[in-house]
């Protein structure tokens, strides 16, 4: 059986000592998880290693850690896979005399460490969740039976329901590192769960709140870290972008953070120039060069602009005489394709893009009956009479 | 010292539902849990929740299916209550925000499930438990003014007053390591099952039977403890669950010869017979050499359209990919029966009351008994919610007429001394983890799908030896902050109490009914055994007594699927 060295970040708050690394070697099959490795060390060698864990199957969200610097669930990462990116691999030089692959495990970032691999989620993550009014505010009147809502809406918000609150996205949120007040990816994904829910009565109020908050939806910098980090495919950043699209396109909420205008300036800038004309973007975001709002912004940006000039990131000619390339091939087409659709395309975890009627027959030839709507009636081959399509179908 | 009208121990579905119900009745409520509430094992319930909500369905049909599923050991008065109240509970969940799947008309949609005569399982993809648990937690946050949450607190003992009533508990703040007395007019146990007594199991590492053992230790009777459900579809290596929803959506089971063997065992219901029947069928195939060489059966989900699988069974697509290296939309996955659920638990009435005044139990920790010898899939979520709510309401009412109990501080010193002694044990005994490992493998060997006298006696001997060894088992962590080691040692004692009761009851019931199949007594014997086995602590071991099975409408009959 292969051997792995688990290099664990240890911290005992009672010792008065700083955190340190501690190596343990385990013998386990490569397809076992990093959590199993840690639990083996805990069982056989040192019961004092602190790590939260429960389900072992990436459902409960307890064991969020950083493995080789990347956030994720310890139970959801194979030893073999982790070893490929550990110390002594790639550009990471091996330790002297290192025989087995080293897997580094440390607590998640952006949250205070309580002990070893355990962080204080309440101080950061849950506080932020509570910030977004995380419960349904019912549309009145509440029906006697269920709310009648389209299946697609429920599937849509189920993507954010799939969040297990593990904190992996919070751990590596770059915006939160710069602005600890940022509501952050997990909580904002949670916010979308209500904004996208047709049963909620206060979608607009929620969006105004999240747009106007300087730590709200316009505080995200699109770094994609949260999408990478999420073990459940929730894609928090995509949910934040959806909140923005609903806030700006559907509700036209002009926020004081200038998010709305910036987004529009951006689109117009590209439409006009083909390539981004940076020198125009800033003033345009504030209503144009001569808008009273723009002047203070331009002045306050002078140090940055000067620095950029000194470091030759921009040249005065380039900035002022930007080459307009609106004749760029295909540009028009992109705008047309996107803008002519009444409904926005949104990606969803639960919607695969596979069609069952035509192509589905190729992928799964023995499939039973397909419902008239294109939805399969699942146990088509099942002889007993409890066909679920009778009980409301799927 | 915190004091509440109603103190709830455990914050899974039963606990959170009880808390919300008690709070809405005006009680002051504390919810205490050894893990953050959304980590509770209810989160892993995948398939759905049963309710006869469709006009063409009826609660009687649901109740009959449940009675039949229980192999006529379930108490029919309790089953009637559960099935009657199910539709309203489901609508309540929908109203507070659970994102249940819809049908084409925008109404709630259903899927088929095992042992049911109609498709009455409501679901959120295959994360139903997670969706409900998270929505209830949203409500807990919403009602934070009426509800105090004690997240990551571990109960070391329940407390009884001078008249024998339950008056609260002692708990350790895991984060800081200090002990605290919780005074309460009522305590509701909602701390889940005891699956960790077995290895492998579908149950989370936290399912160590804490509540069952705590109640047992202060004298509350346990019931139906021999009834351990083996789920037909678990991964061989680690015991992870493949939801019954897969079969509900149309997946088939095959043996190594490619035979759809359920045709032989349950010609009408096939893969959707009740779980004990399917598990026994699989184990028979495996034992008689028709399984795969690794002792498994094939579950073929490729029967279900891929698009549907990716929408409705997303979680097991992930589990197959991440934990078995199989794309279940393309190829069969190998499974076998695995420990999943304990039908037995702390004996309660239909309001969650145990025979100890002021002590309630709800959810998997309890035995009402609505599941009897075998629980139907998607009835467990229902059980937690219905009886969680009923316990919460009843306890809130009871709180109105009684004063808060007084508890002397000396209780705390006693508990502290016990814990200190545990931490300071000499390193001469065994490691707690070794004992846990031996218990799990022993139980899974002798107290599984098929049982017989000799194996059960062997298991009992092992459990008794382990109980002795646990008294001197040592731990490594001497600290206060997040000392998981000391908690593991206490959990070990809880598990051993549960295991002892399971084995004693299994040995005692000399018949085959539901999940209990005795190869030495292969028939159901209504004349002698249509009764519950109750176990009460008596010195070192459990004392056995019986209680009647409540029969209202449905007389026992031969059980065929």
XYZ file of C-alpha atoms in Angstrom, chain A residues 12-14 29 31-33 35-36 39 41-62 75-76 78 114-115 118 120-122 125-126 129-130 134-138 142-151 154-155 157-158 160-167 190 193-194 197 199 231-232 348-356 363-364 366-369 372-394, chain B residues 35-36 38-41 43-44 53-56 91 93-113 116-119 122-127 130-132 134-135 137-139 141-144 149 151-152 175 196 201-207 237-240 247-250 252 260 267-270 272 300 302-308 310-312 314-315 318-319 321-323 329-330 427 431 433-434 476-485:
234
model
C -2.898 24.625 20.488
C -4.327 27.873 21.877
C -3.646 26.731 25.432
C -4.817 3.199 -0.681
C -8.323 6.505 -3.426
C -8.892 7.002 0.297
C -9.589 10.536 1.368
C -9.831 12.892 5.981
C -9.436 9.126 6.285
C -8.520 10.075 11.129
C -3.352 9.272 12.411
C -5.788 10.462 15.066
C -6.850 6.889 15.856
C -3.417 5.280 15.846
C -1.015 7.978 16.937
C -2.399 11.213 18.294
C -5.984 11.702 19.377
C -5.413 15.361 20.071
C -5.420 16.390 16.391
C -8.407 18.693 15.978
C -10.572 18.471 12.882
C -14.336 18.752 12.546
C -15.872 15.891 10.609
C -19.017 13.885 10.524
C -20.513 12.362 7.378
C -17.277 11.449 5.515
C -19.183 11.827 2.236
C -19.123 15.544 1.366
C -22.651 16.174 2.609
C -22.351 17.692 6.080
C -19.748 20.352 5.293
C -17.758 19.936 8.509
C -13.258 13.920 2.896
C -13.655 14.877 -0.736
C -8.216 11.627 -2.555
C -9.630 27.804 17.108
C -7.375 24.775 17.269
C -10.696 23.980 13.288
C -14.284 29.859 14.012
C -17.019 29.731 11.387
C -19.476 31.580 13.553
C -19.227 32.706 7.879
C -22.427 32.465 9.909
C -25.138 34.425 6.420
C -27.247 36.142 9.061
C -31.607 34.216 5.397
C -35.203 33.091 5.534
C -38.163 33.173 3.220
C -40.352 36.252 3.531
C -43.612 34.804 2.314
C -49.957 32.051 1.960
C -51.929 29.488 -0.033
C -53.895 26.782 1.688
C -51.958 24.196 -0.230
C -48.562 24.619 -1.860
C -47.464 27.683 -3.796
C -47.824 26.980 -7.500
C -44.438 27.723 -9.009
C -42.655 26.519 -12.142
C -40.442 23.486 -11.729
C -37.318 25.358 -7.946
C -34.509 23.588 -9.783
C -32.744 27.806 -6.522
C -31.948 24.224 -5.622
C -27.891 27.286 -4.033
C -29.739 24.951 -1.659
C -26.994 22.481 -2.565
C -24.573 24.653 -0.560
C -23.440 22.735 2.530
C -22.032 25.793 4.322
C -18.534 24.336 4.498
C -16.828 27.715 4.149
C -27.706 32.111 0.020
C -31.757 31.404 -2.993
C -34.456 33.880 -1.885
C -37.532 32.002 -5.202
C -42.452 32.566 -3.152
C -17.035 21.120 -3.592
C -20.734 21.095 -4.477
C -27.485 25.407 -13.463
C -25.952 22.481 -11.701
C -29.037 20.349 -12.026
C -29.639 20.960 -15.702
C -27.323 18.913 -17.823
C -28.194 20.022 -21.332
C -28.856 16.422 -22.263
C -32.204 15.959 -23.916
C -33.985 12.736 -23.237
C -27.148 7.633 -24.562
C -29.536 5.298 -22.777
C -33.158 0.898 -22.890
C -34.925 3.849 -21.356
C -38.612 3.379 -20.751
C -41.439 5.719 -21.508
C -45.385 13.859 -23.350
C -43.681 16.943 -22.013
C -40.262 15.535 -22.587
C -39.892 14.725 -18.928
C -39.230 11.068 -18.374
C -41.653 9.099 -16.275
C -38.976 7.428 -14.332
C -39.665 3.776 -13.599
C -40.999 3.125 -17.064
C -40.000 -0.501 -16.938
C -41.562 -1.027 -13.554
C -44.543 -3.336 -13.794
C -46.331 -2.437 -10.583
C -49.009 0.174 -10.679
C -47.498 2.958 -8.646
C -46.339 4.907 -11.629
C -45.177 8.264 -10.285
C -46.466 10.053 -13.365
C -49.919 9.405 -11.967
C -48.993 10.961 -8.678
C -47.886 14.199 -10.213
C -44.950 12.945 -12.232
C -41.520 14.364 -12.068
C -22.211 19.778 16.214
C -23.405 22.854 14.407
C -26.580 21.906 9.799
C -23.937 19.201 10.318
C -26.534 16.940 11.928
C -26.996 13.608 10.210
C -28.478 16.338 6.276
C -27.685 13.002 4.648
C -51.137 14.664 -0.135
C -52.485 13.842 -3.559
C -56.281 13.694 -3.613
C -56.203 10.194 -5.093
C -47.293 21.951 3.349
C -42.323 22.874 5.067
C -43.263 24.150 1.642
C -44.527 27.381 3.122
C -41.389 28.089 5.111
C -39.306 27.674 1.990
C -38.237 24.110 1.205
C -37.628 23.990 -2.536
C -39.581 20.839 -3.278
C -39.533 19.614 -6.873
C -42.637 20.462 -8.886
C -44.494 18.720 -11.641
C -45.374 20.290 -14.982
C -48.321 22.153 -13.526
C -46.214 23.736 -10.796
C -47.687 21.593 -8.038
C -45.559 19.450 -5.765
C -44.115 16.475 -7.625
C -43.536 12.986 -6.285
C -41.297 10.008 -6.822
C -41.836 6.311 -6.098
C -40.248 4.724 -3.045
C -45.314 2.184 -0.927
C -48.490 1.548 -2.916
C -48.488 5.047 -4.418
C -45.835 7.565 -5.429
C -41.860 14.483 -2.022
C -38.302 15.497 -2.677
C -35.664 18.101 -3.439
C -33.378 16.418 -6.000
C -31.535 13.945 -3.788
C -30.759 16.452 -1.067
C -30.271 18.822 3.548
C -32.847 21.168 2.065
C -35.274 20.698 4.962
C -31.141 24.116 6.167
C -34.595 25.669 5.864
C -32.101 26.363 10.485
C -33.149 29.488 8.582
C -36.224 29.522 10.798
C -32.061 32.116 12.870
C -35.283 33.998 12.162
C -36.704 33.236 15.600
C -33.435 33.784 17.450
C -28.753 27.981 20.397
C -23.903 24.969 19.114
C -21.051 22.554 19.786
C -15.061 25.175 22.191
C -21.603 3.931 14.630
C -22.409 2.091 8.321
C -24.109 4.787 6.288
C -24.301 6.821 9.467
C -22.084 9.788 10.201
C -19.302 9.617 12.753
C -21.465 11.574 15.185
C -24.232 8.907 15.321
C -15.825 -0.233 1.048
C -17.006 2.633 3.199
C -20.722 2.042 3.646
C -21.818 5.253 1.919
C -34.574 2.509 -7.349
C -37.538 4.843 -7.029
C -36.449 6.462 -10.273
C -36.206 3.065 -11.949
C -32.519 -2.298 -11.207
C -32.717 -9.382 -12.006
C -42.405 -10.537 -7.923
C -44.776 -7.587 -7.604
C -42.667 -4.813 -6.119
C -39.261 -6.010 -7.328
C -39.217 -1.419 -4.519
C -27.912 -0.344 -12.582
C -28.313 3.542 -16.486
C -31.949 2.438 -16.809
C -32.898 5.956 -15.791
C -32.508 8.673 -18.440
C -29.249 10.527 -17.985
C -30.813 13.954 -17.906
C -33.143 12.834 -15.176
C -28.273 14.489 -13.349
C -31.230 16.502 -12.173
C -32.761 14.219 -9.572
C -27.028 14.501 -8.557
C -25.622 13.616 -5.157
C -21.030 12.644 -7.138
C -20.715 9.849 -4.599
C -17.622 9.442 -9.041
C -15.745 10.566 -5.947
C -15.939 7.550 -3.691
C -25.063 7.271 -15.630
C -22.898 4.984 -17.773
C -1.726 4.839 29.360
C -6.910 3.097 22.757
C -10.228 3.939 18.662
C -9.297 0.240 18.894
C -4.104 11.580 24.284
C -5.593 15.049 24.533
C -5.277 16.714 27.933
C -6.476 20.115 26.790
C -9.730 21.973 27.226
C -10.249 23.601 23.829
C -11.945 21.281 21.332
C -10.842 18.159 23.132
C -12.468 15.685 20.759
C -10.574 12.849 22.385
